[in-house]
Tab-separated table of C-alpha atoms (C1' of nucleotides) in Angstrom:
chain	number	residue	atom	x	y	z
A	576	UNK	CA	114.661	103.580	134.968
A	577	UNK	CA	111.057	102.652	134.738
A	578	UNK	CA	109.318	100.745	137.456
A	579	UNK	CA	107.770	97.413	136.892
A	580	UNK	CA	104.131	97.861	136.063
A	581	UNK	CA	101.695	96.100	138.330
A	582	UNK	CA	98.165	97.039	137.356
A	583	UNK	CA	96.047	97.547	140.425
A	584	UNK	CA	92.728	96.372	139.135
A	585	UNK	CA	89.685	97.471	141.076
A	586	UNK	CA	86.036	97.677	140.040
A	587	UNK	CA	85.097	101.223	139.200
A	588	UNK	CA	81.802	103.020	139.001
A	589	UNK	CA	79.921	101.161	136.356
A	590	UNK	CA	78.324	104.031	134.487
A	591	UNK	CA	78.226	102.334	131.105
A	592	UNK	CA	76.067	99.536	129.902
A	593	UNK	CA	78.713	96.839	129.981
A	594	UNK	CA	81.147	95.795	132.694
A	595	UNK	CA	83.488	98.671	132.951
A	596	UNK	CA	86.476	98.751	135.240
A	597	UNK	CA	89.032	101.306	136.131
A	598	UNK	CA	92.637	100.258	136.229
A	599	UNK	CA	95.280	102.520	137.730
A	600	UNK	CA	98.838	102.131	136.545
A	601	UNK	CA	101.257	104.144	138.697
A	602	UNK	CA	104.305	105.637	137.016
A	603	UNK	CA	103.130	104.919	133.484
A	604	UNK	CA	105.380	107.209	131.524
A	605	UNK	CA	103.213	108.068	128.541
A	606	UNK	CA	101.923	111.274	126.987
A	607	UNK	CA	98.502	110.091	125.864
A	608	UNK	CA	97.577	112.952	123.580
A	609	UNK	CA	100.987	112.999	121.954
A	610	UNK	CA	101.101	109.246	121.414
A	611	UNK	CA	97.490	108.514	120.481
A	612	UNK	CA	96.256	111.710	118.859
A	613	UNK	CA	99.106	113.877	117.605
A	614	UNK	CA	101.804	111.455	116.506
A	615	UNK	CA	100.129	110.077	113.359
A	616	UNK	CA	100.779	106.441	114.254
A	617	UNK	CA	97.049	105.873	114.389
A	618	UNK	CA	94.075	108.013	113.508
A	619	UNK	CA	91.188	106.682	115.560
A	620	UNK	CA	91.665	108.189	119.026
A	621	UNK	CA	90.230	111.501	120.178
A	622	UNK	CA	90.643	113.968	122.999
A	623	UNK	CA	87.842	114.287	125.545
A	624	UNK	CA	88.963	117.070	127.800
A	625	UNK	CA	92.060	115.780	129.571
A	626	UNK	CA	91.230	112.216	128.559
A	627	UNK	CA	91.666	110.239	125.359
A	628	UNK	CA	89.117	107.740	124.056
A	629	UNK	CA	89.185	105.123	121.344
A	630	UNK	CA	88.532	101.543	120.345
A	631	UNK	CA	90.886	98.725	119.507
A	632	UNK	CA	90.977	94.951	119.852
A	633	UNK	CA	87.191	95.019	120.054
A	634	UNK	CA	87.072	97.119	123.208
A	635	UNK	CA	86.565	100.787	123.971
A	636	UNK	CA	88.908	102.561	126.333
A	637	UNK	CA	89.147	105.877	128.121
A	638	UNK	CA	92.586	106.954	129.315
A	639	UNK	CA	93.624	109.790	131.581
A	640	UNK	CA	96.775	110.787	133.423
A	641	UNK	CA	96.276	111.679	137.083
A	642	UNK	CA	98.623	112.241	140.027
A	643	UNK	CA	98.014	108.619	141.036
A	644	UNK	CA	99.012	107.359	137.620
A	645	UNK	CA	97.436	106.360	134.341
A	646	UNK	CA	93.710	105.745	134.764
A	647	UNK	CA	92.230	103.350	132.273
A	648	UNK	CA	88.521	102.674	131.926
A	649	UNK	CA	87.944	99.506	129.980
A	650	UNK	CA	86.485	96.087	130.545
A	651	UNK	CA	88.610	94.144	132.987
A	652	UNK	CA	89.651	91.457	130.560
A	653	UNK	CA	91.250	93.907	128.146
A	654	UNK	CA	93.446	95.890	130.563
A	655	UNK	CA	96.542	93.783	129.927
A	656	UNK	CA	96.042	94.101	126.183
A	657	UNK	CA	95.941	97.872	126.476
A	658	UNK	CA	99.190	97.872	128.424
A	659	UNK	CA	100.743	96.050	125.512
A	660	UNK	CA	99.028	98.299	122.961
A	661	UNK	CA	100.486	101.387	124.621
A	662	UNK	CA	103.920	99.751	124.807
A	663	UNK	CA	104.071	100.459	128.522
A	664	UNK	CA	106.341	97.519	129.214
A	665	UNK	CA	109.220	98.980	127.236
A	666	UNK	CA	111.990	100.973	128.865
A	667	UNK	CA	112.363	104.047	126.655
A	668	UNK	CA	115.524	105.136	128.426
A	669	UNK	CA	117.161	102.136	126.820
A	670	UNK	CA	115.993	103.301	123.405
A	671	UNK	CA	118.168	106.387	123.710
A	672	UNK	CA	121.012	104.870	125.649
A	673	UNK	CA	124.333	105.809	124.122
A	674	UNK	CA	122.887	108.863	122.369
A	675	UNK	CA	124.611	111.387	124.633
A	676	UNK	CA	126.986	112.332	121.847
A	677	UNK	CA	124.187	112.646	119.329
A	678	UNK	CA	122.626	116.106	119.630
A	679	UNK	CA	119.630	115.321	117.482
A	680	UNK	CA	118.561	112.103	119.188
A	681	UNK	CA	119.238	113.320	122.704
A	682	UNK	CA	117.298	116.463	121.873
A	683	UNK	CA	114.412	114.388	120.523
A	684	UNK	CA	114.322	112.250	123.662
A	685	UNK	CA	114.343	115.349	125.841
A	686	UNK	CA	111.694	117.233	123.900
A	687	UNK	CA	109.201	114.400	123.488
A	688	UNK	CA	108.937	112.650	126.846
A	689	UNK	CA	106.127	110.122	126.901
A	690	UNK	CA	106.015	109.528	123.172
A	691	UNK	CA	105.578	105.805	122.662
A	692	UNK	CA	105.330	103.567	119.645
A	693	UNK	CA	102.073	101.635	119.660
A	694	UNK	CA	101.558	97.928	119.244
A	695	UNK	CA	98.445	98.009	117.113
A	696	UNK	CA	96.873	94.888	115.657
A	697	UNK	CA	98.249	94.393	112.138
A	698	UNK	CA	94.974	94.980	110.322
A	699	UNK	CA	94.450	98.244	112.207
A	700	UNK	CA	97.820	99.552	111.062
A	701	UNK	CA	97.355	98.222	107.544
A	702	UNK	CA	94.014	99.936	107.076
A	703	UNK	CA	95.265	103.221	108.493
A	704	UNK	CA	98.348	103.340	106.303
A	705	UNK	CA	96.587	102.188	103.164
A	706	UNK	CA	94.588	105.365	103.661
A	707	UNK	CA	97.686	107.427	104.357
A	708	UNK	CA	99.319	107.391	100.929
A	709	UNK	CA	99.632	110.872	99.476
A	710	UNK	CA	97.091	112.044	102.022
A	711	UNK	CA	97.084	114.404	104.970
A	712	UNK	CA	96.596	113.517	108.610
A	713	UNK	CA	93.304	115.293	109.170
A	714	UNK	CA	91.764	113.653	106.140
A	715	UNK	CA	93.120	110.229	107.072
A	716	UNK	CA	91.458	110.720	110.426
A	717	UNK	CA	88.106	111.660	108.934
A	718	UNK	CA	88.251	108.716	106.532
A	719	UNK	CA	88.996	106.279	109.345
A	720	UNK	CA	86.002	107.669	111.219
A	721	UNK	CA	83.737	107.474	108.175
A	722	UNK	CA	84.736	103.866	107.536
A	723	UNK	CA	84.228	102.987	111.194
A	724	UNK	CA	80.775	104.544	111.340
A	725	UNK	CA	79.722	102.834	108.141
A	726	UNK	CA	81.264	99.394	108.612
A	727	UNK	CA	82.500	99.048	112.180
A	728	UNK	CA	80.837	97.802	115.341
A	729	UNK	CA	79.023	100.336	117.492
A	730	UNK	CA	80.214	100.375	121.075
A	731	UNK	CA	79.464	102.389	124.152
A	732	UNK	CA	81.682	103.752	126.860
A	733	UNK	CA	80.571	105.959	129.704
A	734	UNK	CA	77.474	106.986	127.778
A	735	UNK	CA	79.404	107.874	124.648
A	736	UNK	CA	79.022	106.004	121.381
A	737	UNK	CA	82.248	104.839	119.788
A	738	UNK	CA	82.911	102.932	116.588
A	739	UNK	CA	85.340	100.093	116.096
A	740	UNK	CA	87.433	99.966	112.951
A	741	UNK	CA	85.829	97.794	110.294
A	742	UNK	CA	86.939	94.190	109.988
A	743	UNK	CA	88.498	93.048	106.716
A	744	UNK	CA	85.420	91.062	105.735
A	745	UNK	CA	83.202	94.127	106.069
A	746	UNK	CA	85.358	96.140	103.677
A	747	UNK	CA	85.798	93.255	101.281
A	748	UNK	CA	82.028	92.948	101.114
A	749	UNK	CA	81.539	96.705	100.841
A	750	UNK	CA	83.600	96.784	97.647
A	751	UNK	CA	85.499	99.468	95.821
A	752	UNK	CA	82.542	101.575	94.696
A	753	UNK	CA	81.140	101.992	98.207
A	754	UNK	CA	84.550	102.876	99.619
A	755	UNK	CA	85.037	105.406	96.878
A	756	UNK	CA	81.661	106.918	97.692
A	757	UNK	CA	82.872	107.428	101.264
A	758	UNK	CA	85.772	109.509	99.992
A	759	UNK	CA	88.648	107.043	99.862
A	760	UNK	CA	89.499	108.112	96.334
A	761	UNK	CA	91.851	105.916	94.357
A	762	UNK	CA	92.733	104.075	97.579
A	763	UNK	CA	89.295	102.451	97.526
A	764	UNK	CA	90.495	99.726	95.174
A	765	UNK	CA	93.614	99.094	97.265
A	766	UNK	CA	91.572	98.728	100.432
A	767	UNK	CA	88.885	96.513	98.941
A	768	UNK	CA	91.448	94.239	97.300
A	769	UNK	CA	93.775	94.071	100.293
A	770	UNK	CA	90.829	93.360	102.586
A	771	UNK	CA	89.790	90.543	100.302
A	772	UNK	CA	93.283	89.059	100.325
A	773	UNK	CA	93.307	89.158	104.112
A	774	UNK	CA	89.959	87.357	104.178
A	775	UNK	CA	91.287	84.785	101.774
A	776	UNK	CA	94.168	83.785	103.965
A	777	UNK	CA	96.905	86.402	103.683
A	778	UNK	CA	98.986	85.683	106.822
A	779	UNK	CA	98.654	89.103	108.416
A	780	UNK	CA	98.734	87.794	111.973
A	781	UNK	CA	101.867	85.761	111.356
A	782	UNK	CA	104.019	88.668	110.222
A	783	UNK	CA	105.024	89.420	113.793
A	784	UNK	CA	106.696	86.017	113.999
A	785	UNK	CA	108.525	86.177	110.681
A	786	UNK	CA	111.933	87.777	110.219
A	787	UNK	CA	111.673	91.411	109.155
A	788	UNK	CA	112.663	90.844	105.531
A	789	UNK	CA	110.176	88.027	105.023
A	790	UNK	CA	107.346	89.879	106.699
A	791	UNK	CA	108.054	92.911	104.534
A	792	UNK	CA	108.132	90.876	101.335
A	793	UNK	CA	104.744	89.462	102.256
A	794	UNK	CA	103.237	92.893	102.842
A	795	UNK	CA	104.548	94.194	99.520
A	796	UNK	CA	102.285	91.673	97.791
A	797	UNK	CA	99.244	93.629	98.938
A	798	UNK	CA	97.851	96.250	96.555
A	799	UNK	CA	98.490	99.754	97.815
A	800	UNK	CA	101.363	98.633	100.015
A	801	UNK	CA	104.774	99.954	98.982
A	802	UNK	CA	107.981	100.246	101.025
A	803	UNK	CA	106.799	103.076	103.260
A	804	UNK	CA	103.405	101.617	104.129
A	805	UNK	CA	104.944	98.183	104.652
A	806	UNK	CA	107.382	99.585	107.183
A	807	UNK	CA	104.592	101.431	108.999
A	808	UNK	CA	102.583	98.223	109.295
A	809	UNK	CA	105.657	96.334	110.490
A	810	UNK	CA	106.556	98.981	113.052
A	811	UNK	CA	103.126	99.997	114.365
A	812	UNK	CA	101.304	96.727	113.807
A	813	UNK	CA	103.731	93.805	113.910
A	814	UNK	CA	106.186	94.639	116.650
A	815	UNK	CA	109.104	94.957	114.233
A	816	UNK	CA	110.848	97.759	116.072
A	817	UNK	CA	113.676	97.921	113.547
A	818	UNK	CA	111.316	98.802	110.682
A	819	UNK	CA	112.144	102.296	109.496
A	820	UNK	CA	109.391	104.059	107.508
A	821	UNK	CA	110.864	106.765	105.311
A	822	UNK	CA	108.571	109.553	104.206
A	823	UNK	CA	109.700	112.945	102.917
A	824	UNK	CA	110.357	114.234	106.424
A	825	UNK	CA	112.394	111.314	107.608
A	826	UNK	CA	114.276	111.313	104.332
A	827	UNK	CA	115.240	114.955	104.840
A	828	UNK	CA	116.285	114.544	108.412
A	829	UNK	CA	118.317	111.407	107.737
A	830	UNK	CA	120.111	112.716	104.668
A	831	UNK	CA	120.813	115.999	106.427
A	832	UNK	CA	122.229	114.499	109.606
A	833	UNK	CA	123.231	110.875	109.135
A	834	UNK	CA	123.158	109.440	105.626
A	835	UNK	CA	123.942	112.176	103.111
A	836	UNK	CA	123.283	111.519	99.472
A	837	UNK	CA	121.295	108.323	99.854
A	838	UNK	CA	118.044	107.500	98.109
A	839	UNK	CA	114.916	106.903	100.112
A	840	UNK	CA	115.194	103.142	99.789
A	841	UNK	CA	118.814	103.197	100.899
A	842	UNK	CA	117.966	105.374	103.889
A	843	UNK	CA	115.462	102.787	105.139
A	844	UNK	CA	117.990	100.027	104.692
A	845	UNK	CA	120.963	101.816	106.220
A	846	UNK	CA	119.035	103.258	109.157
A	847	UNK	CA	118.081	99.747	110.227
A	848	UNK	CA	121.693	98.711	110.044
A	849	UNK	CA	122.706	101.826	111.982
A	850	UNK	CA	120.247	101.647	114.857
A	851	UNK	CA	119.083	98.025	114.859
A	852	UNK	CA	116.069	97.236	117.051
A	853	UNK	CA	115.761	100.893	118.070
A	854	UNK	CA	115.665	102.216	114.514
A	855	UNK	CA	111.888	102.377	114.220
A	856	UNK	CA	111.384	103.839	117.676
A	857	UNK	CA	113.937	106.558	117.043
A	858	UNK	CA	112.384	107.171	113.642
A	859	UNK	CA	109.102	108.052	115.329
A	860	UNK	CA	110.774	110.689	117.492
A	861	UNK	CA	112.637	112.220	114.574
A	862	UNK	CA	109.534	112.123	112.406
A	863	UNK	CA	107.567	114.059	114.975
A	864	UNK	CA	110.240	116.704	115.404
A	865	UNK	CA	110.504	117.167	111.665
A	866	UNK	CA	106.761	117.174	111.008
A	867	UNK	CA	106.018	119.706	113.722
A	868	UNK	CA	108.681	122.044	112.441
A	869	UNK	CA	110.934	121.745	115.459
A	870	UNK	CA	113.996	121.492	113.221
A	871	UNK	CA	114.446	124.839	111.491
A	872	UNK	CA	117.249	123.483	109.338
A	873	UNK	CA	114.887	121.415	107.244
A	874	UNK	CA	113.063	122.885	104.291
A	875	UNK	CA	109.300	122.681	104.085
A	876	UNK	CA	107.851	120.094	101.743
A	877	UNK	CA	107.751	121.326	98.212
A	878	UNK	CA	107.714	119.535	94.915
A	879	UNK	CA	111.026	120.046	93.202
A	880	UNK	CA	112.096	121.711	96.424
A	881	UNK	CA	115.749	122.269	97.105
A	882	UNK	CA	117.796	121.129	100.042
A	883	UNK	CA	119.713	123.276	102.457
B	120	DA	C1'	93.188	129.294	93.853
B	121	DG	C1'	96.646	126.338	94.109
B	122	DC	C1'	99.760	123.517	96.730
B	123	DC	C1'	100.189	119.827	99.678
B	124	DA	C1'	99.458	115.548	102.027
B	125	DG	C1'	103.456	109.825	106.886
B	126	DG	C1'	102.969	107.082	98.537
B	127	DT	C1'	101.997	103.479	95.123
B	128	DT	C1'	101.580	102.073	90.571
B	129	DT	C1'	102.665	102.115	85.980
B	130	DG	C1'	105.252	102.796	82.003
B	131	DG	C1'	109.456	104.726	80.016
B	132	DC	C1'	114.630	104.351	79.534
C	1240	DG	C1'	117.410	99.830	88.883
C	1241	DC	C1'	116.059	104.812	88.667
C	1242	DC	C1'	112.685	108.699	87.021
C	1243	DA	C1'	108.242	110.985	85.995
C	1244	DA	C1'	103.484	111.179	85.787
C	1245	DA	C1'	98.898	109.799	87.193
C	1246	DC	C1'	96.041	108.979	90.825
C	1247	DA	C1'	91.092	111.319	94.255
C	1248	DT	C1'	90.084	114.354	97.664
C	1249	DG	C1'	89.745	118.027	100.931
C	1250	DG	C1'	92.470	120.949	104.303
C	1251	DC	C1'	94.697	125.090	104.578
DNA sequence: AGCCAGGTTTGGC
DNA sequence: GCCAAACATGGC
């Protein structure tokens, strides 16, 4: 069981330009690099030695695991928001409760301790996964950085310059041509148009309070958002923990082990029914195992590829 | 060099 | 409804 988190907030050495505090959270069970850098839930955090740095919710943060606990350098007002962002309040033992008889899930839980599913702001997840379609992780990452440098706020943390993700209005104003020039490819139009719709009142921040089906139907109205991207935004950006994004990897793993013979759309639907509020969280564990090649039974991605 | 990438859209049955 | 092809771009 996880202990209740009681952030012990104390003023730290203020090396930066703004008010910077260090918060220590004892017993925070999170693998920072795995969750923020290697898990492909977001693409805007980076390793700095044994620390991880990034920007979200308008604030920069530096995170590091130490024997005393998770050390977080951020402005004092944002510490609680980061706890939520990192999903530290959730008991991940409960996510895998009852999986003792399931070799795959219990193996996933054992092999990936400290993997958490983020609670990003909806726009952050939307932008990231608009860029993700038919794209690879390293290029998504470089595109997110390019967009942030060009259209995001410049921030400073511990002497390092960091860039916030661009706001919708900045990308709507930038327009398709400029986004294409940055390397977004055919996604430039999707991003410019979706950003404009968000500026013009698309209820992005209300999706968290709508039932899953309604929130998903809303997202599917946005250009460049299909079933997979919608589920990523719902899971990583709207707190819909039952949302079950199905990419090629998750499709393989699910049809091989749980739902043989089903189409991609049916897999998403049936997995939610199967695992309920834990579906999306479990999906993230299985996705990571599959993507990192930890499941030798699954074929590598190949067009027209055959199944075992 | 060619295949692939956390897909979506469009147009054909 | 389900299927195939087109879509930009760079990493490997």
